[in-house]
PDB file of C-alpha atoms in Angstrom:
ATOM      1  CA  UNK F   1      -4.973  -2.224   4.612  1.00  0.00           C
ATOM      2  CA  UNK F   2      -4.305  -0.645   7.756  1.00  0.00           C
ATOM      3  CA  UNK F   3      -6.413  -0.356  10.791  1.00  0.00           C
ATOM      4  CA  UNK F   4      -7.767   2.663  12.961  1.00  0.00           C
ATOM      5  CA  UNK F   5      -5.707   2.270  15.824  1.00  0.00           C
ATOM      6  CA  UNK F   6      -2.446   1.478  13.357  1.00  0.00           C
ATOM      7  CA  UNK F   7      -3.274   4.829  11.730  1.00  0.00           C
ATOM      8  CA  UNK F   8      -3.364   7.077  14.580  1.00  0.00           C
ATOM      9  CA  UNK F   9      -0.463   5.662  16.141  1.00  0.00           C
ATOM     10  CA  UNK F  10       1.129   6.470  12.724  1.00  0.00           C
ATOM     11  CA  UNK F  11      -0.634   9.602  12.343  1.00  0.00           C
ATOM     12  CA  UNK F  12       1.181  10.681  16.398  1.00  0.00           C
ATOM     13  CA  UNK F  13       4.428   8.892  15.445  1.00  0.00           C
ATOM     14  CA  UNK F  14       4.739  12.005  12.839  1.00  0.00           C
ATOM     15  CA  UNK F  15       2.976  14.985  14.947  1.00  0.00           C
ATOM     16  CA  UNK F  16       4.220  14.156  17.879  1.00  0.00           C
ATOM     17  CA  UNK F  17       7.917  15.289  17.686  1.00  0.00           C
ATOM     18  CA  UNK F  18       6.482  18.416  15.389  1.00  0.00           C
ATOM     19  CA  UNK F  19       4.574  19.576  18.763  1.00  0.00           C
ATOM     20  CA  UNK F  20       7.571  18.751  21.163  1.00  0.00           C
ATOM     21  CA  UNK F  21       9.918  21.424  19.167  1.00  0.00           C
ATOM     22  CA  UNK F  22       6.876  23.671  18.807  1.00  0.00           C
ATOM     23  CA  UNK F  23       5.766  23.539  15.152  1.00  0.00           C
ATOM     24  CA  UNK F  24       2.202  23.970  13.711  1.00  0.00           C
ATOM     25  CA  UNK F  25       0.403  21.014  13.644  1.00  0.00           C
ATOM     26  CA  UNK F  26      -2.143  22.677  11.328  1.00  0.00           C
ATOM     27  CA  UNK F  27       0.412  23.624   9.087  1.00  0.00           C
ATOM     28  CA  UNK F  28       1.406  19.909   8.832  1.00  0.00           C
ATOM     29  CA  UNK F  29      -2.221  19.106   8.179  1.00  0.00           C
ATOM     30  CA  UNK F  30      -2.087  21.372   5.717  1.00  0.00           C
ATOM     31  CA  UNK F  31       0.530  20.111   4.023  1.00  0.00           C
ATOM     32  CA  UNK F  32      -0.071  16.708   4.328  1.00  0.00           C
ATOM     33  CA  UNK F  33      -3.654  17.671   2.839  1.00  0.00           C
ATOM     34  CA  UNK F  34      -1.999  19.199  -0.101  1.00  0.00           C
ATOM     35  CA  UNK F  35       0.262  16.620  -0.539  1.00  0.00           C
ATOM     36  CA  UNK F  36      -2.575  14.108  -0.955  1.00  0.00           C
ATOM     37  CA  UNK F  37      -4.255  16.425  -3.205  1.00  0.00           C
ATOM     38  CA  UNK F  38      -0.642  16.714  -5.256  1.00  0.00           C
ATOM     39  CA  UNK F  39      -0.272  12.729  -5.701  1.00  0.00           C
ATOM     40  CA  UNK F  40      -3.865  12.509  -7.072  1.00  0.00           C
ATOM     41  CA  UNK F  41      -3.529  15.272  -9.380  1.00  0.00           C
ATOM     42  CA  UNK F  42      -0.552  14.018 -10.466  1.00  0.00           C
ATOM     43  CA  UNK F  43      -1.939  10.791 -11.830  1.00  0.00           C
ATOM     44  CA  UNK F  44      -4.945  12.173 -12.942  1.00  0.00           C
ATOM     45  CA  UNK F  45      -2.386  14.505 -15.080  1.00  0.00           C
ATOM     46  CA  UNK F  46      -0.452  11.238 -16.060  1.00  0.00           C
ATOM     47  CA  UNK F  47      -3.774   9.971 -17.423  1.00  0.00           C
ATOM     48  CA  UNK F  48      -4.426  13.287 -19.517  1.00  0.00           C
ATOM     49  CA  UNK F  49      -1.187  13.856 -21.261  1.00  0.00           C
ATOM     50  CA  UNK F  50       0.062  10.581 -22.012  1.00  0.00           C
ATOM     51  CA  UNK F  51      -3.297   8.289 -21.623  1.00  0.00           C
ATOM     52  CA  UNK F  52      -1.392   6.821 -19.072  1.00  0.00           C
ATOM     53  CA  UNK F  53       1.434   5.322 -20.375  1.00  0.00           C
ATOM     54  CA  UNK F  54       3.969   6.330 -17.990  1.00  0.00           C
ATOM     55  CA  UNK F  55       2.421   5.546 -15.318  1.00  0.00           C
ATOM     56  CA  UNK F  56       4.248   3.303 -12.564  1.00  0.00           C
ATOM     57  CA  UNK F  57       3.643   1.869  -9.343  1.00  0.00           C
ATOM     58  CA  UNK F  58       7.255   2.270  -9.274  1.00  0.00           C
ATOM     59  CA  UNK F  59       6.578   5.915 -10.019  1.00  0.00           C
ATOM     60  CA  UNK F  60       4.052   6.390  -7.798  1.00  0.00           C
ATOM     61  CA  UNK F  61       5.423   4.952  -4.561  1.00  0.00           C
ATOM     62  CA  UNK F  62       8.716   6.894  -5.497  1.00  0.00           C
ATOM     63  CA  UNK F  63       6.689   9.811  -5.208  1.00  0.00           C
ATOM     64  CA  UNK F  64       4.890   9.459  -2.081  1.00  0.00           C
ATOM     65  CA  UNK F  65       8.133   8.280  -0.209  1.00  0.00           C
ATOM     66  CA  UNK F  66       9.751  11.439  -1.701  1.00  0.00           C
ATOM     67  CA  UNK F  67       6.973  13.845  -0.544  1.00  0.00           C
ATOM     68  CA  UNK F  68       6.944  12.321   3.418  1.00  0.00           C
ATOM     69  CA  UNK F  69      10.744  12.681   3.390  1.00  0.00           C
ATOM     70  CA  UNK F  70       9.863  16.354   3.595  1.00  0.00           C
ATOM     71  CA  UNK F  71       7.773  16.199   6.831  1.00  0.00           C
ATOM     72  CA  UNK F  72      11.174  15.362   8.654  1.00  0.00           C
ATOM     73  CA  UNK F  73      12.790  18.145   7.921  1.00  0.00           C
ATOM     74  CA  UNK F  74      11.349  21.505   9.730  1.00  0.00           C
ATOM     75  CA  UNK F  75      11.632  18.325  12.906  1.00  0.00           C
ATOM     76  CA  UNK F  76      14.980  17.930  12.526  1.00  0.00           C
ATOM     77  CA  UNK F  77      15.735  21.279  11.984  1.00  0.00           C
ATOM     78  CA  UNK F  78      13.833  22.380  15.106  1.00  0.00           C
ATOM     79  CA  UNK F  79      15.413  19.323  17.292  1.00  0.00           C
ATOM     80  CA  UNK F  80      18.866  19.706  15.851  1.00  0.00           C
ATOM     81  CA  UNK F  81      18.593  23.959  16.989  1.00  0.00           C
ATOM     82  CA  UNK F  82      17.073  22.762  20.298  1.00  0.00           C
ATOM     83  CA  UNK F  83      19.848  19.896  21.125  1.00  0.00           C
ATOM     84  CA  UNK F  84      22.565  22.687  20.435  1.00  0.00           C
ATOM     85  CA  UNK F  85      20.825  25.654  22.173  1.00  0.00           C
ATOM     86  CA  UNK F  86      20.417  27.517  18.972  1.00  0.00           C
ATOM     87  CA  UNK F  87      17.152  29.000  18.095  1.00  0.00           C
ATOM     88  CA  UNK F  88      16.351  27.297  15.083  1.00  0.00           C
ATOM     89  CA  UNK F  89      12.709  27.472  15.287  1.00  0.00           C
ATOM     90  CA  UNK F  90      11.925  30.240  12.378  1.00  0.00           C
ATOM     91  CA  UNK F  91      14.308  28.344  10.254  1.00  0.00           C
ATOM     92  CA  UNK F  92      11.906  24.765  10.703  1.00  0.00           C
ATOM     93  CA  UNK F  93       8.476  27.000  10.273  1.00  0.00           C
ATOM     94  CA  UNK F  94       9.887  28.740   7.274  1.00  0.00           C
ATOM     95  CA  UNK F  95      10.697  25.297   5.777  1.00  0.00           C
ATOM     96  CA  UNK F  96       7.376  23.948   6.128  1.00  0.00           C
ATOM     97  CA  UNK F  97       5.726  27.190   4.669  1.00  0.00           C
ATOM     98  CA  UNK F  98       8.128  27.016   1.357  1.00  0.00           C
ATOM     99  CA  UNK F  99       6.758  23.084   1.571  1.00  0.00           C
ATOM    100  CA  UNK F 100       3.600  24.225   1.668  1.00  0.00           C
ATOM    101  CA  UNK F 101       4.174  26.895  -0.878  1.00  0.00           C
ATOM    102  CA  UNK F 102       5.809  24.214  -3.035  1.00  0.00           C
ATOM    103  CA  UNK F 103       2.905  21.891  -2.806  1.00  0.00           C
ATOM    104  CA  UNK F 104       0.581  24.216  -3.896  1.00  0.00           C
ATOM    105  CA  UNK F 105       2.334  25.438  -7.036  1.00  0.00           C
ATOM    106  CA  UNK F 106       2.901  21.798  -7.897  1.00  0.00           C
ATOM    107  CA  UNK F 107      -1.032  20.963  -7.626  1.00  0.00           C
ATOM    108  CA  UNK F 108      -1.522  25.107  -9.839  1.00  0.00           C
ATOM    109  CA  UNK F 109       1.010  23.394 -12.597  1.00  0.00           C
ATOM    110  CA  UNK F 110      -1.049  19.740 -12.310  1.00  0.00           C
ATOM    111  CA  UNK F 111      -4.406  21.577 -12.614  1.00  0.00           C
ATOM    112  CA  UNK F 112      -3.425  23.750 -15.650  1.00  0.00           C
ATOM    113  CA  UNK F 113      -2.114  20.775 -17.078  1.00  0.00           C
ATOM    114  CA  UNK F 114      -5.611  19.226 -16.735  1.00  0.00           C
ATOM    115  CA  UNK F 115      -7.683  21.231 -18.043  1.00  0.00           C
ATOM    116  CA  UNK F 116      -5.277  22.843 -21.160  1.00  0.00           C
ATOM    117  CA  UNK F 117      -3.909  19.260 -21.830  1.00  0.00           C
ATOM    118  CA  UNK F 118      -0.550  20.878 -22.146  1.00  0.00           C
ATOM    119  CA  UNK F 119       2.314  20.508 -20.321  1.00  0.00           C
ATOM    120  CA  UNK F 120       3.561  23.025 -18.253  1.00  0.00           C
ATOM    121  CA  UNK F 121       7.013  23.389 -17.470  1.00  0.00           C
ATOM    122  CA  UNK F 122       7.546  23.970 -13.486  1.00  0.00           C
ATOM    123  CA  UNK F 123      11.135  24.074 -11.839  1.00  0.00           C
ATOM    124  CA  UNK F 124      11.582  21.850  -9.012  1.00  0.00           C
ATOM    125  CA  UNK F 125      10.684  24.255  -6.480  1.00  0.00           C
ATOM    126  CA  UNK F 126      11.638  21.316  -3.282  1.00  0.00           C
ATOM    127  CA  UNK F 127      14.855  21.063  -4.758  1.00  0.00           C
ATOM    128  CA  UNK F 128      15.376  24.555  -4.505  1.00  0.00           C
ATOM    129  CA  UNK F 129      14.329  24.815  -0.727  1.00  0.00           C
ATOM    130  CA  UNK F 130      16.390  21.528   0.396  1.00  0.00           C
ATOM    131  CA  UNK F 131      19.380  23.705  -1.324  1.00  0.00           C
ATOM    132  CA  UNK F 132      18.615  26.741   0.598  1.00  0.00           C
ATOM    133  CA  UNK F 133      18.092  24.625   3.604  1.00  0.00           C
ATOM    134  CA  UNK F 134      21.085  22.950   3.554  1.00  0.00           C
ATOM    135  CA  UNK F 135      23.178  26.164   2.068  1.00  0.00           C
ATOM    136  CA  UNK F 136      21.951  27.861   5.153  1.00  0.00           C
ATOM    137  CA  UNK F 137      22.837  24.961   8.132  1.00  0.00           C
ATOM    138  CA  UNK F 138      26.210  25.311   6.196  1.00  0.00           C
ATOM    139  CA  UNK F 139      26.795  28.255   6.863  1.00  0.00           C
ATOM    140  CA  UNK F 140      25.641  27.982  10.377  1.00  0.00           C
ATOM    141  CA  UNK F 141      27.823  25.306  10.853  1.00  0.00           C
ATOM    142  CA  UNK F 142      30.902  27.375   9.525  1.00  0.00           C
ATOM    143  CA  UNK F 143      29.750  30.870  11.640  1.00  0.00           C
ATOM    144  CA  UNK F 144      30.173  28.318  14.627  1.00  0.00           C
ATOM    145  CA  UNK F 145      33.518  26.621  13.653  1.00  0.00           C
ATOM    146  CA  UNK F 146      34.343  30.074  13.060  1.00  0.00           C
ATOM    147  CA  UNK F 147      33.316  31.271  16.113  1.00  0.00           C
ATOM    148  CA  UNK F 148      34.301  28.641  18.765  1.00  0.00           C
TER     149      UNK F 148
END
């Protein structure tokens, strides 16, 4: 579909800014990694609990989209600290270590649901974080109305 040097420039377009603000790019191999592992699971899971019947392209593509809106965020956290000199740094690696966190208890639930055939009921642990996130820049944003 896509060729090697339309990859990597693909693969930089997205590491790129995470090294200029000083993220982990291992960390966002990790996650990425996991979030591979996540989709697959996923549909394998689809497969075993409902012989496939709900699954979508629609569904699928949804997903993916979903899960690399996420790799934005500890950038734009990061960037956003760095544009208004305001260290924002543990706030962006903290984010992508609750992603990461989030991935993996996603592919734990996907797993068990594999192998008991049961459903298991997870919260939406992303939702949770983007709340917290955006609770939190809230809050910053206040302190500073507040303060200047």
């Amino acid at each position: 579909m896509f060729g090697t040097s339309t990859l990597a420039i693909m693969k930089n377009a997205m590491y790129i800014p995470a090294f200029m603000v000083g993220l982990s790019l291992e960390n966002y191999y990790i996650l990425a990694a996991l979030m591979v592992v996540d989709v697959m699971l996923g549909i394998i899971k689809t497969f075993v609990v409902n012989g496939g019947q709900h699954f979508t392209s629609y569904r699928l593509v949804a997903g993916i989209l979903s899960k690399l809106s996420l790799i934005v965020v500890p950038v734009v956290l990061a960037a956003a600290g760095h544009a208004i000199d305001m260290d924002l740094i543990p706030l962006a690696k903290g984010a992508l270590g609750m992603f990461i966190l989030a991935q993996t208890y996603s592919i734990l639930g996907s797993v068990y649901t594999i192998n008991s055939g049961k459903p298991v009921t997870e919260f939406d642990a992303v939702s949770a974080i983007l709340l917290r996130l955006r609770l939190t820049v809230e809050t910053l944003i206040k302190g500073t109305k507040n303060n200047g």
